[in-house]
Short mmCIF file of N, CA and C in Angstrom, two decimals:
data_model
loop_
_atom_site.label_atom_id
_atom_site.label_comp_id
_atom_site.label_asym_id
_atom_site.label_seq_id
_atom_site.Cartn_x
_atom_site.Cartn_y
_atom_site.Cartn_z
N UNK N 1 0.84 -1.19 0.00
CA UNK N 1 0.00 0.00 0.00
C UNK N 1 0.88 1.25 0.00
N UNK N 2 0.92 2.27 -0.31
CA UNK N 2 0.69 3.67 -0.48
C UNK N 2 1.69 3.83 1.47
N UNK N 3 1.20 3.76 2.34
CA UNK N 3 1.09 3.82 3.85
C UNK N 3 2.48 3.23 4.02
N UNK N 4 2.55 1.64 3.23
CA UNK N 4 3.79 1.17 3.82
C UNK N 4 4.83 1.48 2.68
N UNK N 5 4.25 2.07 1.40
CA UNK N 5 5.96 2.26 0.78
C UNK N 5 6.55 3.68 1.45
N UNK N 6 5.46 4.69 1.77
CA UNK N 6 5.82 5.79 2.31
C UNK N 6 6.67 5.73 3.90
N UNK N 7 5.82 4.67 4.70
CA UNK N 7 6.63 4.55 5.77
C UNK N 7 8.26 3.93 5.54
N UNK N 8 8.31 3.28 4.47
CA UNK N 8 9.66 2.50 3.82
C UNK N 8 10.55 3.52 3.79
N UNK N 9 10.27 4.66 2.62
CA UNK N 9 10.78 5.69 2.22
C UNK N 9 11.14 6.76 3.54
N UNK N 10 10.58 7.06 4.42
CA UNK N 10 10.87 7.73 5.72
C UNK N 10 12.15 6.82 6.15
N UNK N 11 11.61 5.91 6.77
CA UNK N 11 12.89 5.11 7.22
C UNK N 11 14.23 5.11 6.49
N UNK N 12 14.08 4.92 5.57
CA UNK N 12 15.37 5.09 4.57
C UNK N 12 16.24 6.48 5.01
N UNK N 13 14.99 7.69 4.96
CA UNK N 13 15.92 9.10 4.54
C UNK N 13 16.12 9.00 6.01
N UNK N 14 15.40 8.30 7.23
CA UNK N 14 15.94 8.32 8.62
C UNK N 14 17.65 7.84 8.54
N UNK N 15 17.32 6.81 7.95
CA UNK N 15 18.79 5.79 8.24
C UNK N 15 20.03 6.76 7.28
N UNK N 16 19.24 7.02 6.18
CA UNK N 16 20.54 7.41 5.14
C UNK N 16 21.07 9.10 6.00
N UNK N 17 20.03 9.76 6.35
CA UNK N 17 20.58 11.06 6.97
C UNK N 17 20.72 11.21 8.66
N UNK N 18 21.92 10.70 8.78
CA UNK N 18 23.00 11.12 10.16
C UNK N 18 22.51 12.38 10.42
N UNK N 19 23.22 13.26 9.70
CA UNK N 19 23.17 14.79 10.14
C UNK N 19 21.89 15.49 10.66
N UNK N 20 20.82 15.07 9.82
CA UNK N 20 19.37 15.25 9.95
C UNK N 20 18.90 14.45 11.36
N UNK N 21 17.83 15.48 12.35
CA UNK N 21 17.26 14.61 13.05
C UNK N 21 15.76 15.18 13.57
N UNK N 22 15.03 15.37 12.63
CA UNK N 22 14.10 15.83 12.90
C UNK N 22 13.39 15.97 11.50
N UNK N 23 12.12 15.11 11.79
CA UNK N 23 12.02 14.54 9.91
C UNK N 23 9.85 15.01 10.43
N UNK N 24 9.59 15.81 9.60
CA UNK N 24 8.12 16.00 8.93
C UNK N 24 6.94 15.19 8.25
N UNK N 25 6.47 14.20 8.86
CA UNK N 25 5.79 13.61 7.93
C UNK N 25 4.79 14.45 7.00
N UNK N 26 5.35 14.39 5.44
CA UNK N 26 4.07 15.46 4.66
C UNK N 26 4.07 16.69 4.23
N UNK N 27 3.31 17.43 4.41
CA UNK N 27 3.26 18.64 3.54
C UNK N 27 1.97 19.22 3.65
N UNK N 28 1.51 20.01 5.01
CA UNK N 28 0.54 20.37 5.23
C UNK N 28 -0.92 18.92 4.70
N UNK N 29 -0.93 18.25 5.44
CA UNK N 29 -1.69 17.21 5.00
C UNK N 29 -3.22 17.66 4.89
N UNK N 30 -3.48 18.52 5.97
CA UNK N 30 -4.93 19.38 5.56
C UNK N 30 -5.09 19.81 4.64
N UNK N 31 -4.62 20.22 3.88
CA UNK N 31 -4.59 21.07 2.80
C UNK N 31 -4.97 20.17 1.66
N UNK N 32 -6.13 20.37 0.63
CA UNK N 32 -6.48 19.60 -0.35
C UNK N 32 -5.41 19.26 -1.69
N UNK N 33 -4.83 20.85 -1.54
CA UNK N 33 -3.87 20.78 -2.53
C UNK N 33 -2.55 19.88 -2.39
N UNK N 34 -2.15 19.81 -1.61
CA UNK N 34 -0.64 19.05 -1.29
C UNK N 34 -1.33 17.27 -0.63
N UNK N 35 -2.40 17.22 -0.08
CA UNK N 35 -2.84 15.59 -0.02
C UNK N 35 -4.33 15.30 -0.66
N UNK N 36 -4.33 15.32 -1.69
CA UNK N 36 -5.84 15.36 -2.44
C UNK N 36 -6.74 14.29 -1.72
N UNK N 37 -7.86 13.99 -1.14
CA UNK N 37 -8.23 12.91 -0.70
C UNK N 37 -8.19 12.80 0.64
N UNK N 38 -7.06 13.49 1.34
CA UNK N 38 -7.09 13.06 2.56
C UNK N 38 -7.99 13.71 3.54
N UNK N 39 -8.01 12.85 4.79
CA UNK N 39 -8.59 13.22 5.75
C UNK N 39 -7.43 12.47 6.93
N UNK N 40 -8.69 12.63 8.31
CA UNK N 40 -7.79 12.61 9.46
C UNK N 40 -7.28 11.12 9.52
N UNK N 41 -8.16 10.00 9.12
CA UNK N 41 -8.45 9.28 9.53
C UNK N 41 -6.56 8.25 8.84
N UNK N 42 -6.96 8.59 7.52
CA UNK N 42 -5.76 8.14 6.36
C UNK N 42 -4.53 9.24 6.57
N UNK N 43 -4.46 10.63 7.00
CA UNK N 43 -3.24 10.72 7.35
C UNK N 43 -2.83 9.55 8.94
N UNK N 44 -3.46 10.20 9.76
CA UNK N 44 -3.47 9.18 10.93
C UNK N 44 -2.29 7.77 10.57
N UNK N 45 -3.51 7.16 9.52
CA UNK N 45 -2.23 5.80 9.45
C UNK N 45 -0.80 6.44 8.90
N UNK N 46 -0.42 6.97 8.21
CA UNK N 46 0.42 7.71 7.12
C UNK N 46 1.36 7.57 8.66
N UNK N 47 1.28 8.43 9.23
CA UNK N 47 1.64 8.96 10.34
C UNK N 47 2.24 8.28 11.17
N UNK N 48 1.46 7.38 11.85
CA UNK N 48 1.68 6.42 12.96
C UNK N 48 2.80 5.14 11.77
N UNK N 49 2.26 4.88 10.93
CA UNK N 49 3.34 3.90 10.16
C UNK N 49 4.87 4.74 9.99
N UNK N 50 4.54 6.00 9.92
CA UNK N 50 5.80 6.07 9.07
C UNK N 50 6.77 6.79 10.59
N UNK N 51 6.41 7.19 11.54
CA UNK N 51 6.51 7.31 13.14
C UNK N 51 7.13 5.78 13.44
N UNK N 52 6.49 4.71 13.44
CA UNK N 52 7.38 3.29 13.78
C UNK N 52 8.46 3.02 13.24
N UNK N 53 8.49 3.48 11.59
CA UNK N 53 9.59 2.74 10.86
C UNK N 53 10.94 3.60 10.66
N UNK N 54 10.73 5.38 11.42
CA UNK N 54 11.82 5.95 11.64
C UNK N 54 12.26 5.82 12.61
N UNK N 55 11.38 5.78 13.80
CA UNK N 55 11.94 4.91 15.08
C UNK N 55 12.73 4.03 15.32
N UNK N 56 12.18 3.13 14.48
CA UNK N 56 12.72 1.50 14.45
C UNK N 56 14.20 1.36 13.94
N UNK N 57 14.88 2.56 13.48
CA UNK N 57 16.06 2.49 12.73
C UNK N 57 16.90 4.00 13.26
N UNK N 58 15.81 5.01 13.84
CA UNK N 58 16.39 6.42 14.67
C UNK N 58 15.85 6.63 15.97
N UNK N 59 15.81 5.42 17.01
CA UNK N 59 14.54 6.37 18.21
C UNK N 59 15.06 7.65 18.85
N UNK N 60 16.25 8.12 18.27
CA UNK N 60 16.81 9.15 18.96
C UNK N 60 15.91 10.66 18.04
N UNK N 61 15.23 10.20 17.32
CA UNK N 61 14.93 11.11 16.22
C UNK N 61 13.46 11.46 16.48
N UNK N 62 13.34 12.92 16.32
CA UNK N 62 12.26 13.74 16.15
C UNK N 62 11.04 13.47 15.20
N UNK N 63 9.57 13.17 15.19
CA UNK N 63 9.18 13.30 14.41
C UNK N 63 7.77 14.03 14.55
N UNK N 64 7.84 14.81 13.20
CA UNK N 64 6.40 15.56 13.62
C UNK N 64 5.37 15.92 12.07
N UNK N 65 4.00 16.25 12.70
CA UNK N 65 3.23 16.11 11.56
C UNK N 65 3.57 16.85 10.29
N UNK N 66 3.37 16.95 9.17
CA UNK N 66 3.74 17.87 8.31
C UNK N 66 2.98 19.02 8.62
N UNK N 67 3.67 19.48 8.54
CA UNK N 67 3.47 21.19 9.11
C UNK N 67 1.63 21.51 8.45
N UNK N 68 1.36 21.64 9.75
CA UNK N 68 -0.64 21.97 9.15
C UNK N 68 -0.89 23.60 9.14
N UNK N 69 -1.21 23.68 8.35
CA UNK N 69 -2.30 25.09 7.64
C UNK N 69 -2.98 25.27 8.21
N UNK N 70 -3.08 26.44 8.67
CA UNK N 70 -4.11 27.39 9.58
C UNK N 70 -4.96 27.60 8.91
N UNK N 71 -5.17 28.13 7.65
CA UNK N 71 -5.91 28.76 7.06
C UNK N 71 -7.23 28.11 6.89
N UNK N 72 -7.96 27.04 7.70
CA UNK N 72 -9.46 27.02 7.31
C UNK N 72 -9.45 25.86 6.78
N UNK N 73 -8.74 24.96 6.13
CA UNK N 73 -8.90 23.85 5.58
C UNK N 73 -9.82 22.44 5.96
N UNK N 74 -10.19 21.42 5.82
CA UNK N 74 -11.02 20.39 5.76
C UNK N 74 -10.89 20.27 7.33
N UNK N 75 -10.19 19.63 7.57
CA UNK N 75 -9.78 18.98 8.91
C UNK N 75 -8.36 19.84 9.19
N UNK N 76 -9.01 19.48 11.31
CA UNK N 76 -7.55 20.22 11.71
C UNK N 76 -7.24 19.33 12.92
N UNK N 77 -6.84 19.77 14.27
CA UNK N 77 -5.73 18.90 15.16
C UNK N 77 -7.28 18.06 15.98
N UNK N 78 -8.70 18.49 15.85
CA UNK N 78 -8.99 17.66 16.72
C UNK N 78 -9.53 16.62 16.37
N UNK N 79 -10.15 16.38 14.86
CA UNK N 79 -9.94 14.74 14.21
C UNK N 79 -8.75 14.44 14.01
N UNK N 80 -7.24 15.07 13.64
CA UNK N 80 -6.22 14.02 13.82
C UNK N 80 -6.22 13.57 15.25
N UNK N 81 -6.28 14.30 16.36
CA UNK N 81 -6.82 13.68 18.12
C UNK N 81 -7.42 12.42 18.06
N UNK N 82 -8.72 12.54 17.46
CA UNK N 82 -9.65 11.50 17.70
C UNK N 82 -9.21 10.12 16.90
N UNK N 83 -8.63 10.39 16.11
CA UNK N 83 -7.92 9.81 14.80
C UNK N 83 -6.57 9.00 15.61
N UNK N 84 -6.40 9.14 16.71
CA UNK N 84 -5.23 8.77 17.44
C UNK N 84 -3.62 8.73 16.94
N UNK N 85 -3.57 10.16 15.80
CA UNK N 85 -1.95 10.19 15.35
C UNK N 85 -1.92 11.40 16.47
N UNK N 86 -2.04 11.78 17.18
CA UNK N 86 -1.35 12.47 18.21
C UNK N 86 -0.17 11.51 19.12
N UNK N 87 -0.54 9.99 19.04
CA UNK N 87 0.64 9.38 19.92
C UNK N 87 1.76 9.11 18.98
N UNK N 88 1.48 9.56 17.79
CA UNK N 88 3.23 9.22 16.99
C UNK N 88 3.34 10.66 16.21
N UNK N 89 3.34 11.34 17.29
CA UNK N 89 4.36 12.52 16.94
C UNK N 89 4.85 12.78 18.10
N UNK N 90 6.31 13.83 17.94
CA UNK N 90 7.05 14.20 19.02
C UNK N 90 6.64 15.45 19.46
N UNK N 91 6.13 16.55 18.59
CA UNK N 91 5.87 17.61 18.95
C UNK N 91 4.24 18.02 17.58
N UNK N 92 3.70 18.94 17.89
CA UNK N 92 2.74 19.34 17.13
C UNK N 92 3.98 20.56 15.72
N UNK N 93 3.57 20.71 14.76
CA UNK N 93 4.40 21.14 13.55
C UNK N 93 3.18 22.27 12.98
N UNK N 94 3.27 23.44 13.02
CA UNK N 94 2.41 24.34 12.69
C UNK N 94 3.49 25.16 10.99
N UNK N 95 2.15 25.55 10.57
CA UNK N 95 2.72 26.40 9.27
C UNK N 95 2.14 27.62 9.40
N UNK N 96 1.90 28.05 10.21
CA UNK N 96 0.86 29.41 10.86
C UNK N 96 0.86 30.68 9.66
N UNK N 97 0.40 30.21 8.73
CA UNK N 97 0.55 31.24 7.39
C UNK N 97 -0.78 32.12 8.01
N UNK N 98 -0.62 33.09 7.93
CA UNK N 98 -1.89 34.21 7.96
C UNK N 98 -2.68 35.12 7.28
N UNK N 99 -3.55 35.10 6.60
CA UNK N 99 -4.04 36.25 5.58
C UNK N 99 -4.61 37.24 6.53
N UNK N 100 -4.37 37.46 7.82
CA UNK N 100 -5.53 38.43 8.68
C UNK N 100 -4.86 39.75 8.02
N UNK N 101 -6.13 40.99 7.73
CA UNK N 101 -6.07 42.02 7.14
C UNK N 101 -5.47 43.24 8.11
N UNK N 102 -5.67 42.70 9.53
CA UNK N 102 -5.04 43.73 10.18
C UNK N 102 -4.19 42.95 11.74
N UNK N 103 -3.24 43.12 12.46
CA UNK N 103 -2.83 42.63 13.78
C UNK N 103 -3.97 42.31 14.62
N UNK N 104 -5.14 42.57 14.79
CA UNK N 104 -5.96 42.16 15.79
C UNK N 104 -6.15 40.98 15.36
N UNK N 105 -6.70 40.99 13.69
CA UNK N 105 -7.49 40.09 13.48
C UNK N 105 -6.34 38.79 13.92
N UNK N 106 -4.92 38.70 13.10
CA UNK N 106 -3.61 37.79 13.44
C UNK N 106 -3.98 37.57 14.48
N UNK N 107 -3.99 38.32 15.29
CA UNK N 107 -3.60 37.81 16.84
C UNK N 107 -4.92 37.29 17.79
N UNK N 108 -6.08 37.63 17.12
CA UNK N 108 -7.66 36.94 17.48
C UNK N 108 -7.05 35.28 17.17
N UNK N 109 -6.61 35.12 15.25
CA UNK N 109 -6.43 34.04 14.67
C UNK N 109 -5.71 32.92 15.78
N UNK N 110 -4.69 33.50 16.23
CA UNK N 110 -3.38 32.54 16.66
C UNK N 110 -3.98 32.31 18.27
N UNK N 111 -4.79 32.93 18.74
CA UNK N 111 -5.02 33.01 20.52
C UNK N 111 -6.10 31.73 20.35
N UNK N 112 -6.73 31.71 19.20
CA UNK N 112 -7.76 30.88 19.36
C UNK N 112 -7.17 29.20 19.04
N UNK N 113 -5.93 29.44 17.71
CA UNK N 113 -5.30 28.38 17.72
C UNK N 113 -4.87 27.51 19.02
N UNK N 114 -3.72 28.51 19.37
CA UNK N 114 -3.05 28.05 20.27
C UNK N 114 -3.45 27.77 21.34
N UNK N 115 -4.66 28.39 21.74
CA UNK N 115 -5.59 27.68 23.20
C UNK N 115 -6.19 26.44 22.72
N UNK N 116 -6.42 26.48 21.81
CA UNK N 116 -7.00 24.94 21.21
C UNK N 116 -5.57 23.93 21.41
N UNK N 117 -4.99 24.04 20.99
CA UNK N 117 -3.72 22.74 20.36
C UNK N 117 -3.07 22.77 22.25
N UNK N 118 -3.18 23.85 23.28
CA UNK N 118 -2.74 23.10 24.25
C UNK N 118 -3.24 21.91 25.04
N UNK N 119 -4.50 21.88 24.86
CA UNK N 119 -4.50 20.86 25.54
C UNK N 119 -3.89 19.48 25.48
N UNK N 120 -3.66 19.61 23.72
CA UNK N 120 -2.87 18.33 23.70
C UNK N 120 -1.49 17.81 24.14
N UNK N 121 -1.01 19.09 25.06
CA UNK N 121 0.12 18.83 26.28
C UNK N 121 1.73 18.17 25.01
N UNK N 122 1.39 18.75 23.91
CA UNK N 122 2.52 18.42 23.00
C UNK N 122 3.37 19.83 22.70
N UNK N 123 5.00 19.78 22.06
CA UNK N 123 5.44 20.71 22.43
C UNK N 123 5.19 21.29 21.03
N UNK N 124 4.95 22.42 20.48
CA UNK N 124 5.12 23.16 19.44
C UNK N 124 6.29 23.59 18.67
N UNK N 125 6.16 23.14 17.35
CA UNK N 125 7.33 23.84 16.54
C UNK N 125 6.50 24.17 15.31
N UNK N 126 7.61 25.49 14.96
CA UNK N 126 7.09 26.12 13.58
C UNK N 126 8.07 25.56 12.50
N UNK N 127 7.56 25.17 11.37
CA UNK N 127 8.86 25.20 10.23
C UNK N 127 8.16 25.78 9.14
N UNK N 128 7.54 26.36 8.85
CA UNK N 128 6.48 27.36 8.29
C UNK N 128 6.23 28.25 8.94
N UNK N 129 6.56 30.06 8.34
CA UNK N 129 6.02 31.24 8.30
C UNK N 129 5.42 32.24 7.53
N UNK N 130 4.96 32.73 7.30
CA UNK N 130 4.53 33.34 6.43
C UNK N 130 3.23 34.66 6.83
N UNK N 131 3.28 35.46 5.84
CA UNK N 131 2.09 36.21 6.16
C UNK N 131 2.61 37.09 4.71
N UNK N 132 1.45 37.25 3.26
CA UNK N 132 1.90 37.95 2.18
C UNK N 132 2.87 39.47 2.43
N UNK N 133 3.92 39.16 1.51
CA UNK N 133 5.01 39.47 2.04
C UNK N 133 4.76 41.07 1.34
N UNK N 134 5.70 42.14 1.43
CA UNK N 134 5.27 43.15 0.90
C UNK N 134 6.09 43.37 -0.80
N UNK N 135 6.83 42.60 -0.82
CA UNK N 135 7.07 42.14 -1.96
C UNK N 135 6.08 41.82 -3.12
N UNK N 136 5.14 40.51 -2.18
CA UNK N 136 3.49 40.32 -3.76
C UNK N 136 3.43 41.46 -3.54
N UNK N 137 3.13 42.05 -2.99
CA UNK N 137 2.18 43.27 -2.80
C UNK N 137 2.36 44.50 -3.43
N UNK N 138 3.74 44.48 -3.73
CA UNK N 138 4.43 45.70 -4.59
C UNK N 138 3.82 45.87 -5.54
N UNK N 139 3.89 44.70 -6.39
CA UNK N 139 3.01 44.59 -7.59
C UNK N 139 1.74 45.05 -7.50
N UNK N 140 1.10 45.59 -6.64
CA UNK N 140 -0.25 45.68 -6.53
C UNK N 140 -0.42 47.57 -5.85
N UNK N 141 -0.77 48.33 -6.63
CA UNK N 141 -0.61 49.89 -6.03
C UNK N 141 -1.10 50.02 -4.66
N UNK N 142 -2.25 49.14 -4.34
CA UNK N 142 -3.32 49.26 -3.39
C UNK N 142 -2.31 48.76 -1.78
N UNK N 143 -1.46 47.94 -2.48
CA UNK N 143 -0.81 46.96 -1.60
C UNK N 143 -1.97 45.83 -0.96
N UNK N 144 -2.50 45.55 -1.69
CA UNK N 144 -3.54 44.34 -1.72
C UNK N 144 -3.14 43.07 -2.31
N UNK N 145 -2.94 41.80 -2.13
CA UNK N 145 -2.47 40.60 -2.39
C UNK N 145 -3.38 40.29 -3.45
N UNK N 146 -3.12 39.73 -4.00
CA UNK N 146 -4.16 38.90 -5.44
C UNK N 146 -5.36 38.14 -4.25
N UNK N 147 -5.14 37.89 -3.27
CA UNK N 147 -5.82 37.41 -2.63
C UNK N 147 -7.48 38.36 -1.94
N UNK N 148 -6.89 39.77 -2.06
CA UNK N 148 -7.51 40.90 -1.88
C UNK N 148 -7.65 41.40 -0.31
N UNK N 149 -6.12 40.66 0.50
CA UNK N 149 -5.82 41.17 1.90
C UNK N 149 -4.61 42.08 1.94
N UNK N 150 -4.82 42.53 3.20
CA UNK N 150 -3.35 43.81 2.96
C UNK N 150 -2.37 42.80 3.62
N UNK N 151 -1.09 43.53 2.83
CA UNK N 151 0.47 42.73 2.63
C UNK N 151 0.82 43.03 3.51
N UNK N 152 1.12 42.99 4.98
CA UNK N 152 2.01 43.70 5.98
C UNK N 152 3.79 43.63 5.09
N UNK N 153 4.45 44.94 5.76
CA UNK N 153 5.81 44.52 5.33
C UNK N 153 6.76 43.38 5.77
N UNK N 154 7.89 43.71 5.26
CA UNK N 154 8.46 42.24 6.44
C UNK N 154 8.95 42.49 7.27
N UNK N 155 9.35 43.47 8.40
CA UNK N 155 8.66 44.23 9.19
C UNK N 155 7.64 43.69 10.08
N UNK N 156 6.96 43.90 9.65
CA UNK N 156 5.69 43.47 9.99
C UNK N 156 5.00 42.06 10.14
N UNK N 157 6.34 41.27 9.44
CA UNK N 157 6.12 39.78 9.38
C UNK N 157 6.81 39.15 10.86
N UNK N 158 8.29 40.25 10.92
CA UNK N 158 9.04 40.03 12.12
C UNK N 158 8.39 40.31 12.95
N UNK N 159 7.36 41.17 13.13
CA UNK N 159 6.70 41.64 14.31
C UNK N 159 5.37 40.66 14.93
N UNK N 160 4.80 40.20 13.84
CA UNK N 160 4.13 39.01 14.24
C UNK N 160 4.83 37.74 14.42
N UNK N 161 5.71 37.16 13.90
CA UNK N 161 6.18 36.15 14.19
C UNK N 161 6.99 35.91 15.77
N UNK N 162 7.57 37.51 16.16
CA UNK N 162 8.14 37.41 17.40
C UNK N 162 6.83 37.08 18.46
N UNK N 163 6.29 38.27 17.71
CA UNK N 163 4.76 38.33 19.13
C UNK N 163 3.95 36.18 19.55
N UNK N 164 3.97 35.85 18.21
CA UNK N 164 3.68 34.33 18.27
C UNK N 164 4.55 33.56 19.33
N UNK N 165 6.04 33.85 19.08
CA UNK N 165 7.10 32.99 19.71
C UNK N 165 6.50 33.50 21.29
N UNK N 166 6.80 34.35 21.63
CA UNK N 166 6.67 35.30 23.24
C UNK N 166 5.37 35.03 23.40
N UNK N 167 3.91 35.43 23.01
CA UNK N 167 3.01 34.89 23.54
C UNK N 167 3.09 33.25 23.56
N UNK N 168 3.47 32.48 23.07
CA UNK N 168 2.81 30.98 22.94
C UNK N 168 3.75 30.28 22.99
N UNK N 169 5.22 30.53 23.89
CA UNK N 169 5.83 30.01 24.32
C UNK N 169 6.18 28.22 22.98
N UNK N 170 6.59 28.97 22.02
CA UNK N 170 6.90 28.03 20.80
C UNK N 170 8.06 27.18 21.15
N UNK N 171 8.22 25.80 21.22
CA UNK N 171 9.32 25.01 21.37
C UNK N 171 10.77 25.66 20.47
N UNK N 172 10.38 25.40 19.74
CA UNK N 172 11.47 25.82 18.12
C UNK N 172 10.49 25.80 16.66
N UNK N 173 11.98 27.03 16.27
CA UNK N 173 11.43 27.49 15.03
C UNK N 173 12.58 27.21 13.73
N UNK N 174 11.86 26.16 13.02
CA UNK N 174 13.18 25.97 12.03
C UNK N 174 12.38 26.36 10.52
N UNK N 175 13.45 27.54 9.97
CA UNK N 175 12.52 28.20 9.22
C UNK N 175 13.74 28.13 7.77
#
């Protein structure tokens, strides 16, 4: 199946990379675009298989979900919960991308996250940041994203991303 060549393939890049120790299962798996099909239930196995078979060859090694999308998508952390891949990860893996149009709204966004995902008493890491950079936005006179939200600068990206780390007490950020 699909589940066990992928868990195969983890194990491998476990065993083949020494230097590496902290491996992602995925690619925002919520997200329709990067796992077409999925839900909690089928990442879940994805997860927990491919969690045993880097173990089984690194238990010294980190592993965590592919970094999940804030933004609204199908499913989020409390069917993967119920879904029981919360016991084969090491830490929760956020991609905390933000379209909020102004700092309140960001910081409404992330207070509501992050009071949610504690209970699951797991430690947080970011390896995804983002918030439209002022760069798209150049292109745009209004400074409006194709998306039709305002671009904070980057600046402004540093300023939310610190405020995230300091309020919500973030494990690590590998960016």
């Amino acid at each position: 199946t699909f589940v066990d060549l992928f868990a195969r393939f983890a194990a491998r890049c476990a065993k083949d990379s020494e230097e590496c120790n902290e491996f992602a299962i995925w690619e925002e798996a919520n997200c329709p675009i990067t796992m077409p099909g999925s839900n909690a239930t089928t990442y879940a196995r994805l997860l927990k298989a491919s969690y045993q078979a880097i173990k089984e060859v690194r238990p010294d090694a980190l592993v965590y979900n592919g970094g999940m999308g804030v933004h609204g998508h199908v499913w989020q952390f409390e069917r993967l919960a119920e879904a029981g891949a919360l016991d084969y990860l090491d830490a929760i893996n956020l991609h905390p991308f933000c379209f909020a149009p102004t700092f309140v709204d960001f910081a409404k966004t992330y207070e509501r996250l992050f009071d949610s995902l504690r209970r699951y008493q797991k430690p947080i890491v970011i390896t995804e940041f983002g918030i439209p950079s002022g760069m798209v936005a150049s292109k745009y006179p209004s400074r409006l994203t194709r998306h039709g939200v305002f671009a904070p600068s980057e600046q402004g990206q540093s300023e939310r991303l610190k405020w995230c780390l300091d309020k919500f007490e973030v494990e690590r950020v590998n960016l």
